[in-house]
Short mmCIF file of C-alpha atoms in Angstrom, two decimals:
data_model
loop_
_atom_site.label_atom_id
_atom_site.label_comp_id
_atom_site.label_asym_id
_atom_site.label_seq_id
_atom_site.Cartn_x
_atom_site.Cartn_y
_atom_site.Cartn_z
CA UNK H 1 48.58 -61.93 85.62
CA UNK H 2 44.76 -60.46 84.65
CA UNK H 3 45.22 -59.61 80.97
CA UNK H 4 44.56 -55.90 80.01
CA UNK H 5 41.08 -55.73 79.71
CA UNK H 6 41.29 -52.57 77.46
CA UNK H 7 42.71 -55.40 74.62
CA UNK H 8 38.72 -57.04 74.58
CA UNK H 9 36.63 -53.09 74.11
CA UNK H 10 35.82 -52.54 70.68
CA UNK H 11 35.85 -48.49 70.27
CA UNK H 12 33.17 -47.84 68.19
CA UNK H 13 33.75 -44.17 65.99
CA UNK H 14 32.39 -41.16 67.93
CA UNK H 15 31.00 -39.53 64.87
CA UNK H 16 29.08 -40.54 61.90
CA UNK H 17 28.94 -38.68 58.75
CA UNK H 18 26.17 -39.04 56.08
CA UNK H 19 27.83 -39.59 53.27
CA UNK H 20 25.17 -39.33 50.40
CA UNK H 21 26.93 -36.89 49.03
CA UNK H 22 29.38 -39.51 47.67
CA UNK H 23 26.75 -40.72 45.35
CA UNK H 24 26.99 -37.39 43.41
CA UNK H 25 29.52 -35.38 41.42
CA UNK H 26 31.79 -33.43 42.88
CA UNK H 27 30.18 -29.58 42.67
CA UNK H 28 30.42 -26.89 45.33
CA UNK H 29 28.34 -28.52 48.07
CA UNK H 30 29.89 -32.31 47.66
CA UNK H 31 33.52 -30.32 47.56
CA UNK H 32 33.08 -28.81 50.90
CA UNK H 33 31.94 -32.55 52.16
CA UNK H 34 35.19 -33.84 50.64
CA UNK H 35 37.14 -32.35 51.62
CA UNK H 36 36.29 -31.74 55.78
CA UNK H 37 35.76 -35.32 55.89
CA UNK H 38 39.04 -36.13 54.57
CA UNK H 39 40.32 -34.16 57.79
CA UNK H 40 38.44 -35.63 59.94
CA UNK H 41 41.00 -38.33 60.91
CA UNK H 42 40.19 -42.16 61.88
CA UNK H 43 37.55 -41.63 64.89
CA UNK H 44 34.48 -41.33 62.23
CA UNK H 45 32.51 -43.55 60.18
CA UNK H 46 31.24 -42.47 56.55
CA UNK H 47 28.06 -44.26 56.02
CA UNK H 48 26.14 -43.58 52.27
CA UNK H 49 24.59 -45.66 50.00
CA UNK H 50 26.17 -47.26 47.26
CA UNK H 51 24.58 -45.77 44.53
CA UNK H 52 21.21 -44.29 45.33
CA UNK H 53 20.03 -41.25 44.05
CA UNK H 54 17.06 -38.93 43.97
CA UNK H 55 13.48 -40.61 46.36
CA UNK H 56 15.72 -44.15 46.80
CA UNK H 57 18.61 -41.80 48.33
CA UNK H 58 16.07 -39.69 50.31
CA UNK H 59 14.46 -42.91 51.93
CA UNK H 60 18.25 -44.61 52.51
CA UNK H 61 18.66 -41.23 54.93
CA UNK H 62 15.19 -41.51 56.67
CA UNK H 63 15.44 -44.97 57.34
CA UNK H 64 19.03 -46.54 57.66
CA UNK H 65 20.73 -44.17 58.51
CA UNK H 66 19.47 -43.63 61.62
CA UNK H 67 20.37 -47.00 62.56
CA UNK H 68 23.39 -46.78 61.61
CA UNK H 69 23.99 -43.85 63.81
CA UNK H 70 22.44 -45.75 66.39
CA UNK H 71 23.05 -43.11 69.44
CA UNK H 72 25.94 -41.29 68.27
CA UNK H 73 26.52 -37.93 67.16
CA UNK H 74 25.41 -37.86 63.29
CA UNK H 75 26.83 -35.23 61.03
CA UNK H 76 24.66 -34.12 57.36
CA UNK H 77 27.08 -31.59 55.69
CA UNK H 78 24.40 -31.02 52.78
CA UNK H 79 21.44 -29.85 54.28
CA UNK H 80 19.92 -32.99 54.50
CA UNK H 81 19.22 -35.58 56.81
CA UNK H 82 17.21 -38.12 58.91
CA UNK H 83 14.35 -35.84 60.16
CA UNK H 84 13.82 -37.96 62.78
CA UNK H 85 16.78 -38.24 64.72
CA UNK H 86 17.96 -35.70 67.02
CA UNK H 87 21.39 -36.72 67.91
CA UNK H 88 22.36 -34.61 65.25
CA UNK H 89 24.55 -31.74 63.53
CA UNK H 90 23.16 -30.36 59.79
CA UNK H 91 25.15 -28.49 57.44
CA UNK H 92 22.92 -25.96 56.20
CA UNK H 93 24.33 -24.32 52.70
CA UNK H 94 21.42 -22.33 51.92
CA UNK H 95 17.40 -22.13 52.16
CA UNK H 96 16.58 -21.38 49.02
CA UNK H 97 13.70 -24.14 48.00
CA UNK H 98 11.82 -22.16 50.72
CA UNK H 99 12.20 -19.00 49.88
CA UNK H 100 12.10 -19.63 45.96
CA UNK H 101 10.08 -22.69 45.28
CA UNK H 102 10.23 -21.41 41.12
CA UNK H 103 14.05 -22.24 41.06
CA UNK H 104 13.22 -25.86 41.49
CA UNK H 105 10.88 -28.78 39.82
CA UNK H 106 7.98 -28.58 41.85
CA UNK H 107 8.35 -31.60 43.54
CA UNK H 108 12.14 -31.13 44.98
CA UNK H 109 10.95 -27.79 46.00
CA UNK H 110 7.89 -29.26 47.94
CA UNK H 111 9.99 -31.79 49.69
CA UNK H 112 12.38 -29.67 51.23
CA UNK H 113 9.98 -27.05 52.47
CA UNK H 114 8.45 -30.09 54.38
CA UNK H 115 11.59 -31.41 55.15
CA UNK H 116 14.27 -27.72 56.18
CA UNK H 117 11.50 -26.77 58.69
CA UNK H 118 11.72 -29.94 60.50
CA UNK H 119 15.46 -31.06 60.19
CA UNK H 120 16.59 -27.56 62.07
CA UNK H 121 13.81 -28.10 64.54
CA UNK H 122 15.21 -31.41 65.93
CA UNK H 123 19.08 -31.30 65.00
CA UNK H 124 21.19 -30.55 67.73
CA UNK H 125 23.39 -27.77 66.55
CA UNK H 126 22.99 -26.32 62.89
CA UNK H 127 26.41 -25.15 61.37
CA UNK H 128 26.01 -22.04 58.71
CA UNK H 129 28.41 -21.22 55.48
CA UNK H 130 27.75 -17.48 56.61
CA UNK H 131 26.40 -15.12 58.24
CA UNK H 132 23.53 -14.25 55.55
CA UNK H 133 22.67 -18.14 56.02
CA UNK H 134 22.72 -17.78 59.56
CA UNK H 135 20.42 -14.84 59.36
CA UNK H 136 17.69 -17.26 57.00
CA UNK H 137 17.92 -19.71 59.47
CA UNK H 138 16.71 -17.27 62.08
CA UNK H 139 14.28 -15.23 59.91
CA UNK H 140 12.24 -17.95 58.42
CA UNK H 141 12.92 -21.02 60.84
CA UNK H 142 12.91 -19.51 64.29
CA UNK H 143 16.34 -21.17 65.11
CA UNK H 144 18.12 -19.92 67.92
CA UNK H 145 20.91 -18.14 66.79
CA UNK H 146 22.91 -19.14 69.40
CA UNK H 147 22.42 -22.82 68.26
CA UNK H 148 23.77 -22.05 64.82
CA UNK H 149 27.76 -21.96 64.12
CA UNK H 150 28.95 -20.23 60.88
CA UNK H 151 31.97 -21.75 59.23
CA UNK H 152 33.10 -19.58 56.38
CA UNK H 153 33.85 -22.37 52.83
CA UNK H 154 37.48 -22.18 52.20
CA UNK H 155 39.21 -22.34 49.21
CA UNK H 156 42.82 -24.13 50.17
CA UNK H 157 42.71 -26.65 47.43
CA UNK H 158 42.95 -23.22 45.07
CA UNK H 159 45.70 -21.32 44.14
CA UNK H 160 47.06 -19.52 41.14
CA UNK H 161 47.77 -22.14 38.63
CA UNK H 162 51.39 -21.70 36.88
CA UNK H 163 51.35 -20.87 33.43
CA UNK H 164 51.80 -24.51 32.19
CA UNK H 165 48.54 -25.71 34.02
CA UNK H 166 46.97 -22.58 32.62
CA UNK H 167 48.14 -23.77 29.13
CA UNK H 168 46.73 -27.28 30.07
CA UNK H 169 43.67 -26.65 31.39
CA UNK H 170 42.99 -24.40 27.96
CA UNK H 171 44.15 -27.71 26.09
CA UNK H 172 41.82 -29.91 28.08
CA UNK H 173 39.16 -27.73 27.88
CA UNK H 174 39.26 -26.71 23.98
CA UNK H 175 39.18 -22.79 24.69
CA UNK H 176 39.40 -21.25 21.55
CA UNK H 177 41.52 -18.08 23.04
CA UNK H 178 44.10 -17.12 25.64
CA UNK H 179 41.95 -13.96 26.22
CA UNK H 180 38.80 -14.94 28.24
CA UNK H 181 35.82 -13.61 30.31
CA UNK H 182 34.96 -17.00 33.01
CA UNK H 183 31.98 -17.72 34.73
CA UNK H 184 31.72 -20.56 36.34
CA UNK H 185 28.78 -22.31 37.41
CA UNK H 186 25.41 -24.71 36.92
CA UNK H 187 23.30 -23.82 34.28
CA UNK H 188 20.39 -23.18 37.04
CA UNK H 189 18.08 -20.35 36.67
CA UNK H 190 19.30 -18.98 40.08
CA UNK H 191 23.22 -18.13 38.48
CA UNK H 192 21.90 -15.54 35.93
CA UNK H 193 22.99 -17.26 33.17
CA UNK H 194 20.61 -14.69 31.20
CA UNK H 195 22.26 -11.78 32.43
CA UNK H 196 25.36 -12.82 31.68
CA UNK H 197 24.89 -13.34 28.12
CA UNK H 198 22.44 -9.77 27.84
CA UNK H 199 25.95 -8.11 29.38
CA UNK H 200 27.74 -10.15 26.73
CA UNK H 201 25.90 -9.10 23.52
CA UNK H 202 26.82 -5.56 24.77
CA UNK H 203 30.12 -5.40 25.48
CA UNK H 204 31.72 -8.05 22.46
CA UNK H 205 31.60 -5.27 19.79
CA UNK H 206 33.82 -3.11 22.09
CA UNK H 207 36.18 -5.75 22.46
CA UNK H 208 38.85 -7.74 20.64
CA UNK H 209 38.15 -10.48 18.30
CA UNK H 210 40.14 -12.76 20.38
CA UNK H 211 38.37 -12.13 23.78
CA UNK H 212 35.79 -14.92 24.06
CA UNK H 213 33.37 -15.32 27.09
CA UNK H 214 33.56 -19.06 29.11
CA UNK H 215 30.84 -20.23 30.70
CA UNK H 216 32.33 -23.52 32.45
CA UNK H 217 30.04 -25.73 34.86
CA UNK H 218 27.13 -28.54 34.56
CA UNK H 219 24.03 -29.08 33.24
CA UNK H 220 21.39 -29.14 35.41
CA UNK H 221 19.79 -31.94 37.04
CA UNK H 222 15.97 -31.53 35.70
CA UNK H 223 14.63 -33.29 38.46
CA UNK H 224 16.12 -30.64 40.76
CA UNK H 225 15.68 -27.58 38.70
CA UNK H 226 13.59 -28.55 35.87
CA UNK H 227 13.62 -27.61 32.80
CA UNK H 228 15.90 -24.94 31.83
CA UNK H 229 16.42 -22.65 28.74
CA UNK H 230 19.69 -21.49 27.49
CA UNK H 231 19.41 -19.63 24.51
CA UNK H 232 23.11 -18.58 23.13
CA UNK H 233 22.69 -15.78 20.06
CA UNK H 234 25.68 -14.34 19.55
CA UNK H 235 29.33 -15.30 18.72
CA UNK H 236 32.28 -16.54 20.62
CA UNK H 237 30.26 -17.93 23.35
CA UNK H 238 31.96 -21.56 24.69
CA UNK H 239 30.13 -23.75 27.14
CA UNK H 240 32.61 -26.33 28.56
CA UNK H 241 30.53 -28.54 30.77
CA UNK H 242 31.59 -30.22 33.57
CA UNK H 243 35.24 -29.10 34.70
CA UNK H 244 37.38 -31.65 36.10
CA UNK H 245 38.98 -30.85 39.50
CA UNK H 246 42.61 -30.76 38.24
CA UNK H 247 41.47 -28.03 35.49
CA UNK H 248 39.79 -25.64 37.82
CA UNK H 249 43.02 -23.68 38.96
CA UNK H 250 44.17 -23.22 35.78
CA UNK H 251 40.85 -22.24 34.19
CA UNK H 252 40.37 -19.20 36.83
CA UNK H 253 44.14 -18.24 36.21
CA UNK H 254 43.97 -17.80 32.70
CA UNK H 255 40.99 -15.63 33.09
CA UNK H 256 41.07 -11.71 32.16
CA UNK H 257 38.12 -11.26 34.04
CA UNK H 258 35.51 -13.55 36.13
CA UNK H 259 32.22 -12.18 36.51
CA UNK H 260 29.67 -14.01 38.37
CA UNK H 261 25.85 -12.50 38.92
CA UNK H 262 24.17 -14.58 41.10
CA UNK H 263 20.62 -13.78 42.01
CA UNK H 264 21.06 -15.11 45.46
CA UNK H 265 24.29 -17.59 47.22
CA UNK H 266 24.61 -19.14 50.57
CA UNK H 267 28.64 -18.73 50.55
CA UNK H 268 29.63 -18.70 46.93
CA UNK H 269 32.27 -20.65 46.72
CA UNK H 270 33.35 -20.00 42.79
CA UNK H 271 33.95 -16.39 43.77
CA UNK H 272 36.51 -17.47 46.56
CA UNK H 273 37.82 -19.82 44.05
CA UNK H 274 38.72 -17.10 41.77
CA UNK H 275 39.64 -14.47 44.32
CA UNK H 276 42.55 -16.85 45.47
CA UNK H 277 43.51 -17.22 41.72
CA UNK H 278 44.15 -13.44 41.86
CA UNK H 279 41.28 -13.19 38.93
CA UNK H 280 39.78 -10.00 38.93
CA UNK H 281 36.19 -10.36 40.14
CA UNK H 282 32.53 -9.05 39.60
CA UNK H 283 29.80 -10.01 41.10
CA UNK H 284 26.45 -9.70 42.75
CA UNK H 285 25.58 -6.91 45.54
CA UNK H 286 23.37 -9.33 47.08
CA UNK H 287 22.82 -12.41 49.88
CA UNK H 288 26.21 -13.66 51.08
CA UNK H 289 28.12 -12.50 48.62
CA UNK H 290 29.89 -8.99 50.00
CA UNK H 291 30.16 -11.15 52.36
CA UNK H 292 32.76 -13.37 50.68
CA UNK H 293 34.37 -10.61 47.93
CA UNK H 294 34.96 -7.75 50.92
CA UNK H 295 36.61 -4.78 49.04
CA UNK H 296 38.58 -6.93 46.57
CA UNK H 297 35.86 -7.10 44.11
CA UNK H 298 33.38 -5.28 41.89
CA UNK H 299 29.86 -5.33 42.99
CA UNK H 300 26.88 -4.91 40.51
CA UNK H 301 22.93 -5.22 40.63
CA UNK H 302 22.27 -8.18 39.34
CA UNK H 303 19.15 -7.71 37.76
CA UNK H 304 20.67 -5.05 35.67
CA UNK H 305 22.63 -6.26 32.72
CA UNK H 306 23.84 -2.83 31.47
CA UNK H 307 25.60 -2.21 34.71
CA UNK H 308 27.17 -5.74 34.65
CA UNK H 309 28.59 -4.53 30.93
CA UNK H 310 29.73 -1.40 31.78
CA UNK H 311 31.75 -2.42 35.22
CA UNK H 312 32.92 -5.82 32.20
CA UNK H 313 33.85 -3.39 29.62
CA UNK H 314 35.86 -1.10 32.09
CA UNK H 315 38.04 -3.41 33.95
CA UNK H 316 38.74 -5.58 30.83
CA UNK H 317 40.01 -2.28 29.26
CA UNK H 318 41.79 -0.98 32.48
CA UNK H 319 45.73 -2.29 32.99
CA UNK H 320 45.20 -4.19 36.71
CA UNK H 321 47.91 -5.23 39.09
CA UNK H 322 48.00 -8.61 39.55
CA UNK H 323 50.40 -8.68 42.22
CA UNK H 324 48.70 -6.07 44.56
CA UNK H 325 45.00 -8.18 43.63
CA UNK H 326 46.74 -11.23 44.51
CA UNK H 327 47.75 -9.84 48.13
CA UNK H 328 44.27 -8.19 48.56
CA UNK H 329 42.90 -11.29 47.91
CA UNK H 330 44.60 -13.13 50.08
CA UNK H 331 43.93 -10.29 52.99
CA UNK H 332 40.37 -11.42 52.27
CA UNK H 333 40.80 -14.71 52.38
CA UNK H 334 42.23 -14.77 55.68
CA UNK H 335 39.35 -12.60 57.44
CA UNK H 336 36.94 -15.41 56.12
CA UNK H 337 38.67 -17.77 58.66
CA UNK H 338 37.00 -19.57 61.37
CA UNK H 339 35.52 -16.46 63.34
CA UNK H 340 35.49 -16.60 67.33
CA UNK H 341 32.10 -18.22 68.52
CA UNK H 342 32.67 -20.85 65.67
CA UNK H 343 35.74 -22.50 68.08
CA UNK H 344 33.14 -23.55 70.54
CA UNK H 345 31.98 -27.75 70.85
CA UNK H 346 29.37 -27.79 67.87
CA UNK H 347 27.67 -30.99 70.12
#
């Protein structure tokens, strides 16, 4: 009897996935790399570096990488990638180095407007977190659009937290008061930290003594965003830092308000976060983020801090529903699914 010859192939994994995103902690952009690759099933091969970071990451991706992708379809979920191989699909989350170099430290800013240009030039198919991304890559790249996919972020590993994870995450997280105003974010120039705490120093004397204002998220990475200045002058102001993944949930829940002022967002994923906590929401009339918040939310300029305290002080002393939120919310979660054109083969 000839043995099955099937029994001697070695099936190699269609798809590789750079995966030097695992080096880093888990924020927005590593989340949504996460957690698609953990759906990816058994057919793909993560490939990353074991612990390099910053120019020694940046050459791992240029150089072996590609080899290990050999001739197979290569996925970069994080805007970055091999710049030159072409058998390949690039996340892009945003294009903000190019189009505001002053965000960053001068040299991450000058390496990705040498390498953005180049990366959607050669990659096979680019994928977009929305539309307004979609549009930059058209604008200033030239991309075809019909070469670009958007794929909304989703928030599925979010829901309202009960009211003992709410009571935990406060524990964890040392807030001071049941009664909060949340934003959540890096400490980067480009969230509006500033505004934030100009709408604060407003709005405080209006307000209960127990009503504090959260600002939860990172520091920032210097050699990404340089050097940054966060000046806090007035009272019950807590910065938590870093918040853990099992915290998040009940952080957003316990929230009487979440504002978040963005100057500019490729998705925003905090705002979907907190929209399917059924948090009340404010944020920015700008970039992707109507987009994302539909008519659930309250839109502001974000540039003008005494709008962003008077939209604050009204819904914090207006009686919401947080049933009827809760179902809008999850209306506008649903239209953010994976739109038509998006089914198609990405390859």
């Amino acid at each position: 009897m000839t043995p099955d010859s099937s029994q001697f192939i070695t099936h190699e994994p269609a798809l590789v996935v750079n995966g030097r995103y695992r080096v880093h902690r888990i924020t927005g952009v590593q989340r949504y790399a996460h957690e698609i690759v953990s759906r990816l099933g058994s057919n793909v091969e993560i490939s990353s570096p074991r612990s390099a970071k910053g120019a020694v990451g940046h050459l791992w991706e240029q150089t072996m990488l590609p080899w290990v992708a050999g001739d197979r379809v290569l996925w970069s979920p994080c805007g970055s990638g091999p710049l030159a191989y072409g058998r390949q699909v690039v996340t892009f989350h945003d294009l903000f180095p190019l189009e505001h170099p002053e965000w960053y430290s001068p040299a991450y800013a000058k390496w990705y407007a040498f390498a953005m240009p180049r990366l959607a030039a050669r990659a096979l198919r680019l994928i977009a977190v929305s539309e307004f991304t979609k549009s930059r890559l058209v604008k200033l790249l030239g991309r075809d659009p019909e070469t670009i996919t958007v794929v909304h972020n989703g928030s599925q590993m979010i829901d309202r937290a009960s009211d003992t994870q709410v009571n935990e995450a406060r524990i964890a997280l040392k807030l001071p008061t049941r009664r909060y105003v949340l934003s959540l974010s890096s400490q980067e120039s480009r969230k509006n930290l500033s505004g934030i705490l100009k709408a604060w120093s407003m709005v405080q004397q209006w307000l209960p003594a127990d009503v504090w204002l959260v600002l939860a998220g990172p520091s920032v990475d210097q050699s990404v965003y340089g050097k940054q200045q966060v000046d806090v002058p007035m009272s019950r102001v807590l910065f938590t830092g870093y918040v853990p993944e099992e915290h998040l949930a009940g952080l957003y829940s316990g929230a009487s308000l979440f504002v978040f002022p963005s100057l500019e967002e490729g998705f925003g994923l905090p705002l979907l976060e907190a929209m399917a906590c059924g948090v009340r929401c404010i944020t920015s009339n700008t970039s992707s983020l109507p987009e994302v918040g539909g008519d659930v939310v309250d839109y502001v300029n974000p540039l003008d801090s005494r709008e962003l305290a008077q939209k604050m002080l009204h819904r914090l002393t207006t009686d919401s529903t947080p049933q009827v939120l809760s179902r809008r919310c999850s209306a506008q979660r649903s239209s953010l699914g994976t739109p038509p054109h998006a089914r198609r083969s990405m390859y």
